[in-house]
PDB file of C-alpha atoms in Angstrom:
ATOM      1  CA  UNK T 107     -89.534-124.323 -44.939  1.00 81.00           C
ATOM      2  CA  UNK T 108     -91.244-121.977 -47.392  1.00 90.00           C
ATOM      3  CA  UNK T 109     -90.265-118.429 -46.606  1.00 95.00           C
ATOM      4  CA  UNK T 110     -86.770-117.954 -47.466  1.00 97.00           C
ATOM      5  CA  UNK T 111     -84.429-115.878 -45.304  1.00 95.00           C
ATOM      6  CA  UNK T 112     -82.031-113.827 -47.399  1.00 96.00           C
ATOM      7  CA  UNK T 113     -79.298-112.035 -45.669  1.00 95.00           C
ATOM      8  CA  UNK T 114     -78.659-108.108 -46.095  1.00 95.00           C
ATOM      9  CA  UNK T 115     -75.037-107.147 -47.006  1.00 98.00           C
ATOM     10  CA  UNK T 116     -73.839-103.995 -47.969  1.00 98.00           C
ATOM     11  CA  UNK T 117     -73.074-103.169 -51.746  1.00 98.00           C
ATOM     12  CA  UNK T 118     -74.772-104.804 -54.728  1.00 98.00           C
ATOM     13  CA  UNK T 119     -73.999-107.858 -56.966  1.00 99.00           C
ATOM     14  CA  UNK T 120     -74.565-107.586 -60.634  1.00 98.00           C
ATOM     15  CA  UNK T 121     -74.723-111.497 -61.349  1.00 98.00           C
ATOM     16  CA  UNK T 122     -77.491-114.010 -60.748  1.00 98.00           C
ATOM     17  CA  UNK T 123     -78.704-114.700 -57.178  1.00 98.00           C
ATOM     18  CA  UNK T 124     -81.273-117.008 -55.806  1.00 98.00           C
ATOM     19  CA  UNK T 125     -82.087-118.802 -52.567  1.00 98.00           C
ATOM     20  CA  UNK T 126     -81.647-122.631 -52.487  1.00 98.00           C
ATOM     21  CA  UNK T 127     -85.186-123.011 -52.125  1.00 97.00           C
ATOM     22  CA  UNK T 128     -85.552-122.213 -55.828  1.00 97.00           C
ATOM     23  CA  UNK T 129     -82.650-124.416 -56.774  1.00 98.00           C
ATOM     24  CA  UNK T 130     -83.464-127.453 -58.741  1.00 97.00           C
ATOM     25  CA  UNK T 131     -80.692-128.782 -60.555  1.00 97.00           C
ATOM     26  CA  UNK T 132     -77.411-127.405 -62.211  1.00 98.00           C
ATOM     27  CA  UNK T 133     -79.260-126.591 -65.372  1.00 97.00           C
ATOM     28  CA  UNK T 134     -82.997-125.613 -64.402  1.00 94.00           C
ATOM     29  CA  UNK T 135     -84.200-122.918 -63.517  1.00 96.00           C
ATOM     30  CA  UNK T 136     -80.829-121.545 -64.203  1.00 97.00           C
ATOM     31  CA  UNK T 137     -77.785-123.045 -66.161  1.00 98.00           C
ATOM     32  CA  UNK T 138     -74.600-122.978 -63.936  1.00 98.00           C
ATOM     33  CA  UNK T 139     -72.335-124.500 -66.608  1.00 97.00           C
ATOM     34  CA  UNK T 140     -69.006-122.882 -66.966  1.00 97.00           C
ATOM     35  CA  UNK T 141     -69.836-120.305 -64.310  1.00 98.00           C
ATOM     36  CA  UNK T 142     -68.225-119.146 -61.087  1.00 98.00           C
ATOM     37  CA  UNK T 143     -70.654-119.902 -58.400  1.00 99.00           C
ATOM     38  CA  UNK T 144     -70.814-119.415 -54.795  1.00 99.00           C
ATOM     39  CA  UNK T 145     -73.061-121.228 -52.214  1.00 99.00           C
ATOM     40  CA  UNK T 146     -73.499-119.304 -48.909  1.00 99.00           C
ATOM     41  CA  UNK T 147     -74.417-121.231 -45.771  1.00 98.00           C
ATOM     42  CA  UNK T 148     -73.407-124.224 -43.710  1.00 97.00           C
ATOM     43  CA  UNK T 149     -76.483-126.270 -43.600  1.00 96.00           C
ATOM     44  CA  UNK T 150     -77.609-129.397 -45.317  1.00 96.00           C
ATOM     45  CA  UNK T 151     -78.981-127.554 -48.224  1.00 97.00           C
ATOM     46  CA  UNK T 152     -75.492-125.789 -48.736  1.00 98.00           C
ATOM     47  CA  UNK T 153     -73.764-129.166 -48.549  1.00 98.00           C
ATOM     48  CA  UNK T 154     -76.124-130.892 -51.128  1.00 98.00           C
ATOM     49  CA  UNK T 155     -76.211-127.800 -53.690  1.00 98.00           C
ATOM     50  CA  UNK T 156     -72.376-127.392 -53.282  1.00 98.00           C
ATOM     51  CA  UNK T 157     -71.626-131.116 -53.778  1.00 97.00           C
ATOM     52  CA  UNK T 158     -73.591-131.222 -56.936  1.00 98.00           C
ATOM     53  CA  UNK T 159     -72.484-128.061 -58.500  1.00 98.00           C
ATOM     54  CA  UNK T 160     -68.711-129.011 -57.927  1.00 96.00           C
ATOM     55  CA  UNK T 161     -68.587-131.634 -60.383  1.00 90.00           C
ATOM     56  CA  UNK T 162     -65.821-130.379 -62.611  1.00 84.00           C
ATOM     57  CA  UNK T 163     -67.799-130.699 -65.893  1.00 87.00           C
ATOM     58  CA  UNK T 164     -70.362-128.312 -64.535  1.00 96.00           C
ATOM     59  CA  UNK T 165     -69.066-125.143 -62.771  1.00 97.00           C
ATOM     60  CA  UNK T 166     -65.801-123.461 -63.569  1.00 97.00           C
ATOM     61  CA  UNK T 167     -65.165-122.863 -59.852  1.00 97.00           C
ATOM     62  CA  UNK T 168     -67.355-123.485 -56.937  1.00 98.00           C
ATOM     63  CA  UNK T 169     -66.863-121.539 -53.659  1.00 98.00           C
ATOM     64  CA  UNK T 170     -68.474-122.346 -50.228  1.00 98.00           C
ATOM     65  CA  UNK T 171     -68.807-119.407 -47.836  1.00 98.00           C
ATOM     66  CA  UNK T 172     -69.467-119.785 -44.288  1.00 97.00           C
ATOM     67  CA  UNK T 173     -69.645-117.161 -41.680  1.00 94.00           C
ATOM     68  CA  UNK T 174     -69.310-119.819 -38.987  1.00 95.00           C
ATOM     69  CA  UNK T 175     -67.680-123.019 -38.890  1.00 96.00           C
ATOM     70  CA  UNK T 176     -69.810-126.311 -38.766  1.00 97.00           C
ATOM     71  CA  UNK T 177     -69.073-130.034 -38.251  1.00 97.00           C
ATOM     72  CA  UNK T 178     -70.071-132.006 -41.344  1.00 97.00           C
ATOM     73  CA  UNK T 179     -71.110-135.313 -40.375  1.00 95.00           C
ATOM     74  CA  UNK T 180     -71.445-138.612 -42.142  1.00 92.00           C
ATOM     75  CA  UNK T 181     -74.674-140.100 -43.184  1.00 91.00           C
ATOM     76  CA  UNK T 182     -73.329-143.528 -42.167  1.00 88.00           C
ATOM     77  CA  UNK T 183     -71.771-144.985 -38.887  1.00 83.00           C
ATOM     78  CA  UNK T 184     -70.715-148.429 -38.514  1.00 81.00           C
ATOM     79  CA  UNK T 185     -72.229-149.542 -41.865  1.00 84.00           C
ATOM     80  CA  UNK T 186     -75.694-148.258 -41.149  1.00 84.00           C
ATOM     81  CA  UNK T 187     -77.582-144.891 -41.209  1.00 84.00           C
ATOM     82  CA  UNK T 188     -76.154-142.734 -38.735  1.00 82.00           C
ATOM     83  CA  UNK T 189     -79.515-141.941 -37.059  1.00 76.00           C
ATOM     84  CA  UNK T 190     -79.807-145.493 -36.230  1.00 75.00           C
ATOM     85  CA  UNK T 191     -76.681-145.228 -34.093  1.00 71.00           C
ATOM     86  CA  UNK T 192     -78.399-142.959 -31.419  1.00 72.00           C
ATOM     87  CA  UNK T 193     -77.650-143.636 -27.670  1.00 74.00           C
ATOM     88  CA  UNK T 194     -80.112-145.853 -25.691  1.00 77.00           C
ATOM     89  CA  UNK T 195     -82.896-144.169 -24.235  1.00 75.00           C
ATOM     90  CA  UNK T 196     -81.779-145.209 -20.575  1.00 81.00           C
ATOM     91  CA  UNK T 197     -78.581-143.284 -20.789  1.00 86.00           C
ATOM     92  CA  UNK T 198     -78.506-139.831 -19.443  1.00 88.00           C
ATOM     93  CA  UNK T 199     -78.462-137.063 -22.427  1.00 86.00           C
ATOM     94  CA  UNK T 200     -75.483-135.302 -21.326  1.00 90.00           C
ATOM     95  CA  UNK T 201     -73.357-138.550 -20.966  1.00 94.00           C
ATOM     96  CA  UNK T 202     -74.529-139.840 -24.410  1.00 90.00           C
ATOM     97  CA  UNK T 203     -73.806-136.427 -26.084  1.00 91.00           C
ATOM     98  CA  UNK T 204     -70.334-136.543 -24.535  1.00 94.00           C
ATOM     99  CA  UNK T 205     -69.721-139.998 -25.823  1.00 93.00           C
ATOM    100  CA  UNK T 206     -71.079-138.952 -29.426  1.00 91.00           C
ATOM    101  CA  UNK T 207     -68.878-135.885 -29.565  1.00 95.00           C
ATOM    102  CA  UNK T 208     -65.825-137.776 -28.822  1.00 95.00           C
ATOM    103  CA  UNK T 209     -66.610-140.479 -31.500  1.00 92.00           C
ATOM    104  CA  UNK T 210     -67.269-137.880 -34.106  1.00 93.00           C
ATOM    105  CA  UNK T 211     -64.128-135.791 -33.514  1.00 95.00           C
ATOM    106  CA  UNK T 212     -62.083-139.064 -33.542  1.00 94.00           C
ATOM    107  CA  UNK T 213     -63.663-139.926 -36.968  1.00 92.00           C
ATOM    108  CA  UNK T 214     -63.629-136.774 -38.748  1.00 93.00           C
ATOM    109  CA  UNK T 215     -60.661-134.959 -37.286  1.00 95.00           C
ATOM    110  CA  UNK T 216     -60.497-131.154 -37.481  1.00 96.00           C
ATOM    111  CA  UNK T 217     -62.633-129.382 -39.789  1.00 96.00           C
ATOM    112  CA  UNK T 218     -59.824-126.780 -40.202  1.00 94.00           C
ATOM    113  CA  UNK T 219     -57.660-129.513 -41.765  1.00 94.00           C
ATOM    114  CA  UNK T 220     -59.934-129.641 -44.768  1.00 93.00           C
ATOM    115  CA  UNK T 221     -59.543-125.829 -45.249  1.00 92.00           C
ATOM    116  CA  UNK T 222     -63.009-125.196 -43.548  1.00 95.00           C
ATOM    117  CA  UNK T 223     -63.509-122.480 -40.687  1.00 94.00           C
ATOM    118  CA  UNK T 224     -62.879-123.894 -37.264  1.00 95.00           C
ATOM    119  CA  UNK T 225     -66.206-124.417 -35.522  1.00 97.00           C
ATOM    120  CA  UNK T 226     -66.794-122.320 -32.330  1.00 96.00           C
ATOM    121  CA  UNK T 227     -68.671-125.103 -30.871  1.00 96.00           C
ATOM    122  CA  UNK T 228     -68.606-129.013 -30.222  1.00 96.00           C
ATOM    123  CA  UNK T 229     -70.417-131.571 -32.447  1.00 96.00           C
ATOM    124  CA  UNK T 230     -74.046-131.888 -31.748  1.00 94.00           C
ATOM    125  CA  UNK T 231     -74.190-128.408 -30.259  1.00 96.00           C
ATOM    126  CA  UNK T 232     -75.580-127.049 -33.255  1.00 95.00           C
ATOM    127  CA  UNK T 233     -78.123-128.866 -35.608  1.00 92.00           C
ATOM    128  CA  UNK T 234     -76.062-131.432 -37.574  1.00 91.00           C
ATOM    129  CA  UNK T 235     -74.931-130.783 -41.098  1.00 96.00           C
ATOM    130  CA  UNK T 236     -74.655-133.877 -42.871  1.00 95.00           C
ATOM    131  CA  UNK T 237     -73.125-135.014 -46.237  1.00 96.00           C
ATOM    132  CA  UNK T 238     -71.071-137.899 -47.648  1.00 94.00           C
ATOM    133  CA  UNK T 239     -69.692-135.933 -50.481  1.00 96.00           C
ATOM    134  CA  UNK T 240     -68.775-132.332 -49.162  1.00 98.00           C
ATOM    135  CA  UNK T 241     -65.635-132.998 -47.273  1.00 97.00           C
ATOM    136  CA  UNK T 242     -64.342-135.216 -50.099  1.00 95.00           C
ATOM    137  CA  UNK T 243     -64.871-132.500 -52.579  1.00 96.00           C
ATOM    138  CA  UNK T 244     -63.272-129.743 -50.424  1.00 97.00           C
ATOM    139  CA  UNK T 245     -60.428-132.099 -49.819  1.00 93.00           C
ATOM    140  CA  UNK T 246     -59.848-132.685 -53.581  1.00 94.00           C
ATOM    141  CA  UNK T 247     -60.235-128.952 -54.398  1.00 95.00           C
ATOM    142  CA  UNK T 248     -63.595-129.262 -56.227  1.00 96.00           C
ATOM    143  CA  UNK T 249     -65.105-126.958 -53.596  1.00 98.00           C
ATOM    144  CA  UNK T 250     -62.800-123.722 -52.464  1.00 98.00           C
ATOM    145  CA  UNK T 251     -63.745-122.843 -48.836  1.00 98.00           C
ATOM    146  CA  UNK T 252     -64.284-119.076 -48.024  1.00 98.00           C
ATOM    147  CA  UNK T 253     -65.206-117.259 -44.939  1.00 96.00           C
ATOM    148  CA  UNK T 254     -67.780-114.663 -44.045  1.00 97.00           C
ATOM    149  CA  UNK T 255     -68.962-112.111 -46.468  1.00 98.00           C
ATOM    150  CA  UNK T 256     -68.136-108.380 -45.675  1.00 98.00           C
ATOM    151  CA  UNK T 257     -69.710-106.921 -48.814  1.00 98.00           C
ATOM    152  CA  UNK T 258     -71.155-107.378 -52.228  1.00 99.00           C
ATOM    153  CA  UNK T 259     -68.959-105.726 -54.898  1.00 99.00           C
ATOM    154  CA  UNK T 260     -70.379-105.599 -58.359  1.00 98.00           C
ATOM    155  CA  UNK T 261     -69.313-108.696 -60.186  1.00 98.00           C
ATOM    156  CA  UNK T 262     -67.930-110.249 -57.094  1.00 98.00           C
ATOM    157  CA  UNK T 263     -67.675-110.430 -53.405  1.00 99.00           C
ATOM    158  CA  UNK T 264     -65.284-108.993 -50.842  1.00 99.00           C
ATOM    159  CA  UNK T 265     -64.788-111.329 -47.664  1.00 98.00           C
ATOM    160  CA  UNK T 266     -63.897-110.273 -44.158  1.00 97.00           C
ATOM    161  CA  UNK T 267     -60.377-111.458 -44.632  1.00 97.00           C
ATOM    162  CA  UNK T 268     -59.953-108.863 -47.336  1.00 98.00           C
ATOM    163  CA  UNK T 269     -59.941-111.212 -50.177  1.00 98.00           C
ATOM    164  CA  UNK T 270     -62.223-110.852 -53.308  1.00 98.00           C
ATOM    165  CA  UNK T 271     -63.587-113.221 -55.742  1.00 99.00           C
ATOM    166  CA  UNK T 272     -65.337-112.664 -59.045  1.00 99.00           C
ATOM    167  CA  UNK T 273     -68.700-114.431 -59.375  1.00 99.00           C
ATOM    168  CA  UNK T 274     -71.342-115.167 -61.972  1.00 99.00           C
ATOM    169  CA  UNK T 275     -73.838-116.431 -59.472  1.00 99.00           C
ATOM    170  CA  UNK T 276     -74.671-116.690 -55.668  1.00 99.00           C
ATOM    171  CA  UNK T 277     -76.848-119.261 -54.043  1.00 99.00           C
ATOM    172  CA  UNK T 278     -78.109-118.430 -50.578  1.00 99.00           C
ATOM    173  CA  UNK T 279     -78.710-121.444 -48.600  1.00 98.00           C
ATOM    174  CA  UNK T 280     -79.355-119.261 -45.649  1.00 97.00           C
ATOM    175  CA  UNK T 281     -82.302-120.921 -44.027  1.00 95.00           C
ATOM    176  CA  UNK T 282     -85.917-119.916 -43.488  1.00 96.00           C
ATOM    177  CA  UNK T 283     -88.232-117.593 -41.468  1.00 95.00           C
ATOM    178  CA  UNK T 284     -91.086-118.911 -39.331  1.00 96.00           C
ATOM    179  CA  UNK T 285     -94.089-117.010 -40.752  1.00 95.00           C
ATOM    180  CA  UNK T 286     -97.864-117.357 -41.135  1.00 96.00           C
ATOM    181  CA  UNK T 287     -99.160-114.733 -43.482  1.00 94.00           C
ATOM    182  CA  UNK T 288    -102.729-116.053 -43.050  1.00 95.00           C
ATOM    183  CA  UNK T 289    -102.795-115.069 -39.301  1.00 96.00           C
ATOM    184  CA  UNK T 290    -103.594-111.352 -38.330  1.00 95.00           C
ATOM    185  CA  UNK T 291    -103.368-111.715 -34.745  1.00 96.00           C
ATOM    186  CA  UNK T 292     -99.797-110.309 -33.389  1.00 94.00           C
ATOM    187  CA  UNK T 293     -99.525-113.181 -30.871  1.00 94.00           C
ATOM    188  CA  UNK T 294     -99.452-115.687 -33.734  1.00 96.00           C
ATOM    189  CA  UNK T 295     -96.643-113.817 -35.525  1.00 93.00           C
ATOM    190  CA  UNK T 296     -93.145-115.274 -34.657  1.00 93.00           C
ATOM    191  CA  UNK T 297     -90.415-112.805 -33.588  1.00 86.00           C
ATOM    192  CA  UNK T 298     -87.571-111.759 -35.761  1.00 86.00           C
ATOM    193  CA  UNK T 299     -85.446-114.062 -33.801  1.00 91.00           C
ATOM    194  CA  UNK T 300     -87.618-116.866 -35.358  1.00 93.00           C
ATOM    195  CA  UNK T 301     -88.715-117.864 -31.697  1.00 94.00           C
ATOM    196  CA  UNK T 302     -92.316-119.112 -31.479  1.00 96.00           C
ATOM    197  CA  UNK T 303     -92.702-121.104 -28.213  1.00 96.00           C
ATOM    198  CA  UNK T 304     -95.564-123.711 -28.092  1.00 98.00           C
ATOM    199  CA  UNK T 305     -96.800-126.279 -25.589  1.00 98.00           C
ATOM    200  CA  UNK T 306     -95.181-129.606 -26.769  1.00 98.00           C
ATOM    201  CA  UNK T 307     -94.425-127.734 -29.921  1.00 97.00           C
ATOM    202  CA  UNK T 308     -98.176-127.615 -30.889  1.00 98.00           C
ATOM    203  CA  UNK T 309    -100.383-125.349 -28.810  1.00 98.00           C
ATOM    204  CA  UNK T 310     -99.932-121.563 -28.188  1.00 98.00           C
ATOM    205  CA  UNK T 311    -101.211-120.719 -24.563  1.00 97.00           C
ATOM    206  CA  UNK T 312    -104.573-119.208 -24.942  1.00 96.00           C
ATOM    207  CA  UNK T 313    -105.540-120.798 -28.287  1.00 97.00           C
ATOM    208  CA  UNK T 314    -106.761-124.104 -27.238  1.00 93.00           C
ATOM    209  CA  UNK T 315    -108.380-124.941 -30.509  1.00 94.00           C
ATOM    210  CA  UNK T 316    -105.453-124.235 -32.636  1.00 97.00           C
ATOM    211  CA  UNK T 317    -102.771-127.095 -33.227  1.00 98.00           C
ATOM    212  CA  UNK T 318     -99.403-126.580 -35.086  1.00 97.00           C
ATOM    213  CA  UNK T 319     -98.334-130.049 -36.301  1.00 96.00           C
ATOM    214  CA  UNK T 320     -94.802-130.618 -37.775  1.00 95.00           C
ATOM    215  CA  UNK T 321     -93.515-127.187 -36.657  1.00 95.00           C
ATOM    216  CA  UNK T 322     -90.404-128.553 -35.135  1.00 95.00           C
ATOM    217  CA  UNK T 323     -86.819-129.525 -36.184  1.00 94.00           C
ATOM    218  CA  UNK T 324     -86.431-132.873 -34.408  1.00 92.00           C
ATOM    219  CA  UNK T 325     -83.390-135.111 -34.383  1.00 87.00           C
ATOM    220  CA  UNK T 326     -82.815-137.680 -35.852  1.00 80.00           C
ATOM    221  CA  UNK T 327     -86.103-137.695 -37.978  1.00 79.00           C
ATOM    222  CA  UNK T 328     -89.196-135.480 -39.030  1.00 82.00           C
ATOM    223  CA  UNK T 329     -90.785-138.461 -40.945  1.00 80.00           C
ATOM    224  CA  UNK T 330     -93.396-139.512 -38.320  1.00 90.00           C
ATOM    225  CA  UNK T 331     -93.030-136.648 -35.880  1.00 94.00           C
ATOM    226  CA  UNK T 332     -96.385-135.002 -36.978  1.00 93.00           C
ATOM    227  CA  UNK T 333     -97.956-138.608 -36.708  1.00 95.00           C
ATOM    228  CA  UNK T 334     -97.035-138.786 -32.987  1.00 96.00           C
ATOM    229  CA  UNK T 335     -98.252-135.294 -32.425  1.00 97.00           C
ATOM    230  CA  UNK T 336    -101.628-136.041 -34.031  1.00 96.00           C
ATOM    231  CA  UNK T 337    -102.162-138.660 -31.333  1.00 96.00           C
ATOM    232  CA  UNK T 338    -102.566-135.974 -28.642  1.00 97.00           C
ATOM    233  CA  UNK T 339    -104.523-133.823 -31.037  1.00 97.00           C
ATOM    234  CA  UNK T 340    -107.021-136.588 -31.801  1.00 96.00           C
ATOM    235  CA  UNK T 341    -107.281-137.225 -27.984  1.00 96.00           C
ATOM    236  CA  UNK T 342    -108.142-133.616 -27.381  1.00 95.00           C
ATOM    237  CA  UNK T 343    -110.547-133.302 -30.131  1.00 94.00           C
ATOM    238  CA  UNK T 344    -112.619-136.426 -28.971  1.00 94.00           C
ATOM    239  CA  UNK T 345    -112.431-135.425 -25.415  1.00 92.00           C
ATOM    240  CA  UNK T 346    -110.109-138.146 -24.237  1.00 93.00           C
ATOM    241  CA  UNK T 347    -107.345-135.557 -23.279  1.00 95.00           C
ATOM    242  CA  UNK T 348    -107.657-132.186 -21.584  1.00 94.00           C
ATOM    243  CA  UNK T 349    -104.837-129.603 -22.217  1.00 95.00           C
ATOM    244  CA  UNK T 350    -103.346-127.851 -19.077  1.00 95.00           C
ATOM    245  CA  UNK T 351    -104.040-124.267 -18.088  1.00 95.00           C
ATOM    246  CA  UNK T 352    -102.156-121.451 -19.392  1.00 96.00           C
ATOM    247  CA  UNK T 353     -99.800-121.131 -16.372  1.00 96.00           C
ATOM    248  CA  UNK T 354     -99.138-124.767 -16.606  1.00 97.00           C
ATOM    249  CA  UNK T 355     -98.514-124.566 -20.363  1.00 97.00           C
ATOM    250  CA  UNK T 356     -96.040-121.571 -19.800  1.00 97.00           C
ATOM    251  CA  UNK T 357     -94.203-123.619 -17.237  1.00 98.00           C
ATOM    252  CA  UNK T 358     -93.960-126.741 -19.472  1.00 98.00           C
ATOM    253  CA  UNK T 359     -92.760-124.534 -22.379  1.00 98.00           C
ATOM    254  CA  UNK T 360     -89.956-123.027 -20.219  1.00 98.00           C
ATOM    255  CA  UNK T 361     -88.740-126.458 -19.075  1.00 97.00           C
ATOM    256  CA  UNK T 362     -88.817-127.957 -22.587  1.00 97.00           C
ATOM    257  CA  UNK T 363     -86.829-124.950 -24.048  1.00 96.00           C
ATOM    258  CA  UNK T 364     -84.165-125.720 -21.370  1.00 96.00           C
ATOM    259  CA  UNK T 365     -84.210-129.506 -22.085  1.00 95.00           C
ATOM    260  CA  UNK T 366     -83.994-129.199 -25.805  1.00 95.00           C
ATOM    261  CA  UNK T 367     -81.975-125.976 -26.607  1.00 96.00           C
ATOM    262  CA  UNK T 368     -79.702-125.214 -23.548  1.00 94.00           C
ATOM    263  CA  UNK T 369     -77.004-127.348 -25.203  1.00 94.00           C
ATOM    264  CA  UNK T 370     -77.191-125.651 -28.576  1.00 95.00           C
ATOM    265  CA  UNK T 371     -75.440-122.251 -29.449  1.00 94.00           C
ATOM    266  CA  UNK T 372     -77.814-119.402 -29.861  1.00 93.00           C
ATOM    267  CA  UNK T 373     -79.280-119.160 -33.487  1.00 93.00           C
ATOM    268  CA  UNK T 374     -82.458-118.620 -35.448  1.00 91.00           C
ATOM    269  CA  UNK T 375     -81.636-122.116 -36.607  1.00 91.00           C
ATOM    270  CA  UNK T 376     -82.196-123.663 -33.353  1.00 94.00           C
ATOM    271  CA  UNK T 377     -85.464-122.290 -32.004  1.00 95.00           C
ATOM    272  CA  UNK T 378     -87.711-125.150 -32.857  1.00 96.00           C
ATOM    273  CA  UNK T 379     -85.066-128.102 -32.054  1.00 96.00           C
ATOM    274  CA  UNK T 380     -86.198-131.248 -30.373  1.00 95.00           C
ATOM    275  CA  UNK T 381     -84.924-134.544 -29.642  1.00 92.00           C
ATOM    276  CA  UNK T 382     -87.372-137.084 -31.264  1.00 92.00           C
ATOM    277  CA  UNK T 383     -87.091-139.822 -28.738  1.00 90.00           C
ATOM    278  CA  UNK T 384     -87.128-137.709 -25.665  1.00 92.00           C
ATOM    279  CA  UNK T 385     -90.243-135.910 -27.158  1.00 96.00           C
ATOM    280  CA  UNK T 386     -92.282-138.901 -28.014  1.00 95.00           C
ATOM    281  CA  UNK T 387     -91.702-140.198 -24.561  1.00 94.00           C
ATOM    282  CA  UNK T 388     -92.570-137.040 -22.882  1.00 96.00           C
ATOM    283  CA  UNK T 389     -95.842-136.880 -25.063  1.00 97.00           C
ATOM    284  CA  UNK T 390     -96.993-140.223 -24.158  1.00 96.00           C
ATOM    285  CA  UNK T 391     -96.690-139.044 -20.548  1.00 95.00           C
ATOM    286  CA  UNK T 392     -98.591-135.797 -21.034  1.00 96.00           C
ATOM    287  CA  UNK T 393    -101.355-137.579 -22.895  1.00 95.00           C
ATOM    288  CA  UNK T 394    -101.658-140.007 -19.828  1.00 94.00           C
ATOM    289  CA  UNK T 395    -101.620-136.892 -17.472  1.00 92.00           C
ATOM    290  CA  UNK T 396    -104.249-135.188 -19.575  1.00 90.00           C
ATOM    291  CA  UNK T 397    -106.439-138.214 -19.675  1.00 88.00           C
ATOM    292  CA  UNK T 398    -106.466-138.474 -15.894  1.00 71.00           C
ATOM    293  CA  UNK T 399    -107.151-134.721 -15.566  1.00 67.00           C
ATOM    294  CA  UNK T 400    -110.088-135.133 -18.086  1.00 65.00           C
ATOM    295  CA  UNK T 401    -111.658-137.947 -15.882  1.00 60.00           C
ATOM    296  CA  UNK T 402    -111.175-136.013 -12.899  1.00 56.00           C
ATOM    297  CA  UNK T 403    -112.940-132.956 -14.340  1.00 56.00           C
ATOM    298  CA  UNK T 404    -115.902-135.194 -15.293  1.00 51.00           C
TER     299      UNK T 404
END
C-alpha cells in the first residue's frame, strides 16, 4: 500500500484532490472544515475517512461515491471482534461461507435500505469492508450516498444518474497498484490488472533466491502473516527446505489461485487475496514436503 491508484475520468475538477494515502486528519495536510467533500471508493479507507469527516461540526456536506455496492460489515459479532467468529477449520469452506453469508444478511439487512448502491455479489464474495460508524452516519444523513461518477465538471461532479453536486474537495480512496520500481526485469513487473502470481505468495518461478513477504491480502489478519512466511524462507536459506521445480510451482500457483480467488468477483482488489487459516495449514504441509524432498536429494 504505497503506490496510489487514481482513476481517470473525463473532464477536470477545479477544487482540491488527494488520495486517501495522503489523508491524515480533517485539518492536516488540508483543512476540510466547512467544505463540501466527496470520498470516492467502497473500501475500508473510504469508510474510515468518510465517517471521520461526516461529523457535522467539520464538513458542510460529505458525499460517498461508489461505482459498485459493497457489504459494510460490523467490526464485532456476538460481543467479540468479528475475526474471532471464523468458522472451524474442519468445516468445508463453501459451507462455512454460506452460513456466514446468511448470518451477515440477517444482521445487516439490505444495503439499499440505507440508501447505498445494491451489491452485485453476496457477502464475503468481495474483500470485506468493515466499519462500526459508516452505516449509522449514512442512516442519520451525515453521509450522503452517490453512485458512479460519469465525469468531472469544473467545481463539481456529474454522476451516472445525471445528477450533479458542487464540491470543494475530492478524496480518492481508490486503492493501490502493486509495483516494484527498484526491479528492471519485466518478469518482476506486475500487470495492469494487478496480477502477480507467486508460489505460496512468496516466490516467482525461476527466481529461487528472491522472496516476497507480506505481499498478500489475508483474511482475517495480516498481523503475523509475514512471520508465518518467514518460517519457510528461513528453512530454505538454511538448507532445511527445498523449493519445488518451476513446473510444480506453476501447478501449485494455479491451484492456489482457484482455492483463494474463485469465489471473489473479478477485481484488481482481489489478486493477492488469501484465507489466513487455510494458507498457514497449507504452508506447514509444504514445508514438510520440501523437507522430505531435501533429504531425498542429499
